[in-house]
PDB file of C-alpha atoms in Angstrom:
ATOM      1  CA  MET B  10      -7.155  -0.669 -11.382  1.00 56.00           C
ATOM      2  CA  TYR B  11      -9.620   1.359  -9.094  1.00 73.00           C
ATOM      3  CA  ASN B  12      -8.104   4.977  -8.005  1.00 90.00           C
ATOM      4  CA  TYR B  13      -8.364   6.625  -4.528  1.00 93.00           C
ATOM      5  CA  GLU B  14     -12.482   7.966  -4.806  1.00 94.00           C
ATOM      6  CA  ALA B  15     -12.698   3.989  -5.501  1.00 93.00           C
ATOM      7  CA  LEU B  16     -10.934   3.116  -2.172  1.00 94.00           C
ATOM      8  CA  MET B  17     -12.598   6.070   0.262  1.00 96.00           C
ATOM      9  CA  SER B  18     -16.176   4.803  -1.538  1.00 96.00           C
ATOM     10  CA  PHE B  19     -14.616   0.662  -0.850  1.00 95.00           C
ATOM     11  CA  PHE B  20     -14.523   1.909   3.117  1.00 96.00           C
ATOM     12  CA  SER B  21     -17.797   4.580   3.315  1.00 96.00           C
ATOM     13  CA  ASN B  22     -17.648   3.350   6.719  1.00 97.00           C
ATOM     14  CA  LEU B  23     -14.879   6.011   7.564  1.00 98.00           C
ATOM     15  CA  GLN B  24     -15.392   9.622   6.532  1.00 98.00           C
ATOM     16  CA  TYR B  25     -12.625  11.853   4.258  1.00 98.00           C
ATOM     17  CA  LYS B  26     -11.722  14.966   5.314  1.00 98.00           C
ATOM     18  CA  PHE B  27      -8.881  17.137   3.160  1.00 98.00           C
ATOM     19  CA  GLU B  28      -6.991  19.244   5.720  1.00 96.00           C
ATOM     20  CA  LYS B  29      -5.213  22.304   4.029  1.00 95.00           C
ATOM     21  CA  LYS B  30      -3.166  22.975   7.545  1.00 95.00           C
ATOM     22  CA  MET B  31      -1.805  19.918   7.888  1.00 94.00           C
ATOM     23  CA  PRO B  32       2.045  20.189   7.938  1.00 93.00           C
ATOM     24  CA  GLU B  33       3.499  19.310   4.480  1.00 89.00           C
ATOM     25  CA  LYS B  34       5.139  16.113   5.840  1.00 91.00           C
ATOM     26  CA  GLN B  35       2.290  14.421   6.581  1.00 94.00           C
ATOM     27  CA  LYS B  36       0.591  12.775   4.198  1.00 96.00           C
ATOM     28  CA  GLY B  37      -2.728  11.645   6.412  1.00 96.00           C
ATOM     29  CA  LEU B  38      -4.136  10.516  10.057  1.00 94.00           C
ATOM     30  CA  TYR B  39      -6.920   8.520  11.111  1.00 95.00           C
ATOM     31  CA  VAL B  40      -8.476   9.843  14.659  1.00 94.00           C
ATOM     32  CA  ASP B  41     -12.125   8.537  15.646  1.00 94.00           C
ATOM     33  CA  ASN B  42     -13.517   7.237  12.432  1.00 95.00           C
ATOM     34  CA  ILE B  43     -11.938  10.017  10.254  1.00 97.00           C
ATOM     35  CA  VAL B  44      -9.051  10.187   7.883  1.00 97.00           C
ATOM     36  CA  TYR B  45      -7.394  13.247   7.847  1.00 98.00           C
ATOM     37  CA  LEU B  46      -5.614  13.721   4.416  1.00 98.00           C
ATOM     38  CA  ASN B  47      -3.182  16.646   2.891  1.00 98.00           C
ATOM     39  CA  PRO B  48      -4.782  17.957  -0.154  1.00 97.00           C
ATOM     40  CA  ASN B  49      -1.162  18.423  -1.516  1.00 96.00           C
ATOM     41  CA  GLN B  50      -0.794  15.042  -3.195  1.00 96.00           C
ATOM     42  CA  SER B  51      -0.727  13.608  -6.119  1.00 96.00           C
ATOM     43  CA  SER B  52      -3.915  11.118  -7.027  1.00 96.00           C
ATOM     44  CA  ALA B  53      -0.956   7.775  -6.684  1.00 96.00           C
ATOM     45  CA  GLU B  54      -0.178   9.608  -3.166  1.00 96.00           C
ATOM     46  CA  LEU B  55      -3.500   9.700  -1.817  1.00 97.00           C
ATOM     47  CA  LYS B  56      -4.615   5.648  -2.632  1.00 97.00           C
ATOM     48  CA  SER B  57      -1.388   5.129  -0.734  1.00 96.00           C
ATOM     49  CA  THR B  58      -2.259   7.218   2.026  1.00 97.00           C
ATOM     50  CA  ILE B  59      -6.230   6.282   2.342  1.00 97.00           C
ATOM     51  CA  ALA B  60      -5.004   2.481   2.209  1.00 97.00           C
ATOM     52  CA  GLU B  61      -2.823   3.012   5.046  1.00 95.00           C
ATOM     53  CA  GLU B  62      -5.073   5.285   7.234  1.00 96.00           C
ATOM     54  CA  ILE B  63      -7.600   2.724   6.594  1.00 97.00           C
ATOM     55  CA  ALA B  64      -5.771  -0.388   7.452  1.00 96.00           C
ATOM     56  CA  HIS B  65      -4.476   2.012  10.969  1.00 95.00           C
ATOM     57  CA  HIS B  66      -8.574   1.777  11.701  1.00 94.00           C
ATOM     58  CA  TYR B  67      -8.736  -1.690  11.571  1.00 94.00           C
ATOM     59  CA  THR B  68      -4.718  -2.862  13.030  1.00 92.00           C
ATOM     60  CA  SER B  69      -4.026  -0.392  15.249  1.00 85.00           C
ATOM     61  CA  VAL B  70      -4.839   0.842  19.245  1.00 84.00           C
ATOM     62  CA  GLY B  71      -4.245   3.901  20.890  1.00 83.00           C
ATOM     63  CA  ASP B  72      -1.769   7.073  19.803  1.00 81.00           C
ATOM     64  CA  ILE B  73       0.810   5.247  17.970  1.00 81.00           C
ATOM     65  CA  SER B  74       3.039   8.467  17.237  1.00 81.00           C
ATOM     66  CA  ASN B  75       5.820   8.049  19.577  1.00 75.00           C
ATOM     67  CA  TYR B  76       8.062   5.492  17.230  1.00 77.00           C
ATOM     68  CA  LYS B  77      10.574   5.148  20.119  1.00 83.00           C
ATOM     69  CA  ASN B  78       7.502   3.139  21.727  1.00 85.00           C
ATOM     70  CA  PRO B  79       8.376  -0.933  20.463  1.00 88.00           C
ATOM     71  CA  GLU B  80       4.243  -1.210  20.442  1.00 87.00           C
ATOM     72  CA  SER B  81       4.008   1.846  18.199  1.00 84.00           C
ATOM     73  CA  ARG B  82       6.521   0.775  15.340  1.00 88.00           C
ATOM     74  CA  LYS B  83       4.999  -2.392  15.653  1.00 91.00           C
ATOM     75  CA  GLN B  84       1.270  -1.460  15.017  1.00 89.00           C
ATOM     76  CA  GLU B  85       2.615   0.704  11.778  1.00 88.00           C
ATOM     77  CA  ARG B  86       4.897  -2.136  10.436  1.00 90.00           C
ATOM     78  CA  ARG B  87       1.676  -3.632  10.485  1.00 92.00           C
ATOM     79  CA  ALA B  88      -0.693  -0.833   8.958  1.00 93.00           C
ATOM     80  CA  ARG B  89       1.780  -0.424   6.312  1.00 92.00           C
ATOM     81  CA  LEU B  90       1.537  -4.216   5.337  1.00 92.00           C
ATOM     82  CA  VAL B  91      -2.075  -4.106   5.236  1.00 94.00           C
ATOM     83  CA  ALA B  92      -2.221  -0.991   2.897  1.00 95.00           C
ATOM     84  CA  ALA B  93       0.434  -2.679   0.584  1.00 94.00           C
ATOM     85  CA  GLU B  94      -1.511  -5.989   0.321  1.00 92.00           C
ATOM     86  CA  MET B  95      -4.391  -3.568  -0.561  1.00 94.00           C
ATOM     87  CA  THR B  96      -3.042  -1.595  -3.063  1.00 95.00           C
ATOM     88  CA  VAL B  97      -0.067  -3.947  -4.194  1.00 96.00           C
ATOM     89  CA  HIS B  98      -2.535  -6.866  -3.806  1.00 93.00           C
ATOM     90  CA  PRO B  99      -0.244 -10.628  -5.630  1.00 94.00           C
ATOM     91  CA  SER B 100      -3.694 -10.306  -8.332  1.00 95.00           C
ATOM     92  CA  LEU B 101      -3.422  -7.087  -9.114  1.00 95.00           C
ATOM     93  CA  LEU B 102       0.675  -7.893  -9.929  1.00 96.00           C
ATOM     94  CA  ILE B 103      -0.278 -11.064 -11.237  1.00 96.00           C
ATOM     95  CA  LYS B 104      -2.951  -9.038 -13.665  1.00 96.00           C
ATOM     96  CA  ALA B 105       0.150  -6.195 -14.141  1.00 97.00           C
ATOM     97  CA  TYR B 106       2.481  -9.056 -15.440  1.00 96.00           C
ATOM     98  CA  GLN B 107       0.199 -10.042 -17.958  1.00 96.00           C
ATOM     99  CA  LYS B 108      -0.203  -7.049 -19.598  1.00 97.00           C
ATOM    100  CA  GLY B 109       3.367  -7.170 -19.754  1.00 97.00           C
ATOM    101  CA  CYS B 110       4.610  -4.549 -16.984  1.00 96.00           C
ATOM    102  CA  ARG B 111       7.570  -6.013 -15.480  1.00 94.00           C
ATOM    103  CA  GLU B 112      10.115  -2.975 -14.716  1.00 94.00           C
ATOM    104  CA  TYR B 113       8.834  -1.446 -11.253  1.00 95.00           C
ATOM    105  CA  TRP B 114       7.626   2.148 -12.598  1.00 96.00           C
ATOM    106  CA  GLU B 115       5.736   0.026 -15.370  1.00 97.00           C
ATOM    107  CA  VAL B 116       3.727  -1.664 -12.283  1.00 96.00           C
ATOM    108  CA  ALA B 117       3.281   1.151 -10.871  1.00 97.00           C
ATOM    109  CA  ASP B 118       1.589   3.205 -13.301  1.00 96.00           C
ATOM    110  CA  GLU B 119      -0.841  -0.045 -13.864  1.00 96.00           C
ATOM    111  CA  LEU B 120      -1.341  -0.159  -9.888  1.00 96.00           C
ATOM    112  CA  GLY B 121      -1.871   3.968  -9.539  1.00 96.00           C
ATOM    113  CA  ILE B 122       0.552   3.784  -7.016  1.00 96.00           C
ATOM    114  CA  THR B 123       4.093   5.701  -7.374  1.00 96.00           C
ATOM    115  CA  VAL B 124       7.209   3.620  -8.122  1.00 96.00           C
ATOM    116  CA  GLU B 125       8.241   4.987  -3.822  1.00 95.00           C
ATOM    117  CA  ALA B 126       4.953   2.997  -2.453  1.00 95.00           C
ATOM    118  CA  LEU B 127       5.346   0.157  -4.825  1.00 96.00           C
ATOM    119  CA  LYS B 128       8.986  -0.602  -3.581  1.00 95.00           C
ATOM    120  CA  LYS B 129       8.266   0.083  -0.225  1.00 93.00           C
ATOM    121  CA  ALA B 130       5.148  -2.666  -0.811  1.00 94.00           C
ATOM    122  CA  ILE B 131       7.780  -5.213  -1.958  1.00 94.00           C
ATOM    123  CA  ASP B 132      10.236  -4.514   0.499  1.00 91.00           C
ATOM    124  CA  LEU B 133       7.549  -5.348   3.509  1.00 90.00           C
ATOM    125  CA  PHE B 134       6.483  -8.329   0.839  1.00 90.00           C
ATOM    126  CA  LYS B 135      10.720  -9.476   1.455  1.00 90.00           C
ATOM    127  CA  GLN B 136      10.476  -8.873   4.805  1.00 90.00           C
ATOM    128  CA  LYS B 137       7.081 -11.428   4.896  1.00 88.00           C
ATOM    129  CA  TYR B 138       7.936 -13.558   2.396  1.00 88.00           C
ATOM    130  CA  GLY B 139      11.483 -13.654   1.150  1.00 88.00           C
ATOM    131  CA  GLU B 140      12.767 -13.232  -2.421  1.00 89.00           C
ATOM    132  CA  GLY B 141       9.377 -14.569  -3.671  1.00 91.00           C
ATOM    133  CA  PHE B 142       6.346 -16.413  -3.076  1.00 92.00           C
ATOM    134  CA  CYS B 143       3.465 -18.544  -4.318  1.00 93.00           C
ATOM    135  CA  PHE B 144      -0.340 -16.785  -4.832  1.00 93.00           C
ATOM    136  CA  LEU B 145      -2.724 -19.132  -6.549  1.00 92.00           C
ATOM    137  CA  ASN B 146      -1.138 -21.153  -9.498  1.00 94.00           C
ATOM    138  CA  TYR B 147       1.627 -18.415  -9.643  1.00 96.00           C
ATOM    139  CA  LYS B 148       5.099 -17.438  -8.292  1.00 96.00           C
ATOM    140  CA  ILE B 149       5.814 -14.183  -7.724  1.00 96.00           C
ATOM    141  CA  ILE B 150       9.802 -13.134  -7.388  1.00 94.00           C
ATOM    142  CA  PHE B 151      11.205  -9.943  -6.466  1.00 88.00           C
ATOM    143  CA  GLY B 152      14.819  -9.942  -8.267  1.00 76.00           C
ATOM    144  CA  SER B 153      17.643  -7.738  -6.774  1.00 72.00           C
ATOM    145  CA  GLY B 154      16.389  -4.866  -9.828  1.00 82.00           C
ATOM    146  CA  ASP B 155      13.497  -2.937 -10.067  1.00 89.00           C
ATOM    147  CA  SER B 156      11.801  -6.074 -11.964  1.00 89.00           C
ATOM    148  CA  ILE B 157       8.925  -8.800 -10.972  1.00 93.00           C
ATOM    149  CA  LYS B 158       8.242 -12.085 -12.514  1.00 93.00           C
ATOM    150  CA  VAL B 159       5.301 -14.022 -12.419  1.00 95.00           C
ATOM    151  CA  VAL B 160       5.289 -17.795 -13.420  1.00 94.00           C
ATOM    152  CA  LYS B 161       2.525 -19.866 -13.548  1.00 93.00           C
ATOM    153  CA  ILE B 162       2.879 -22.914 -12.201  1.00 93.00           C
ATOM    154  CA  LYS B 163       2.219 -26.102 -13.943  1.00 86.00           C
ATOM    155  CA  GLN B 164       0.444 -28.437 -12.049  1.00 75.00           C
TER     156      GLN B 164
END
């Protein structure tokens, strides 16, 4: 799969700056076409961070740092869902499954993201689609454990 540098290249309309002075807990920040990144992240973490900040570029308006504001929470959730679909797209889940990846750690490794990012993406998908959904000729099922199942739908 592609890495964070490919993601940055694909969205080259934005500028990317690694900011050493960024607070440790803050992984990224999007402001006026610039994505500021905390350099103290693994490649897998950076991929998810960059995807989320790119998603903010396309989905968020204004300062959404106040999570007490319902509109800010709504915009944050929308950006996370877009980022999840960027890094954990159903077509990527199908390809990972076809390569033999069943457990979350295997899928995350194949997609080049952390297990935590995969779990967050799956939680968002479950909220949107339920325990499973159809994509093209496949049914993607999120089990109760840490595994994914993909079934080809017969036509």
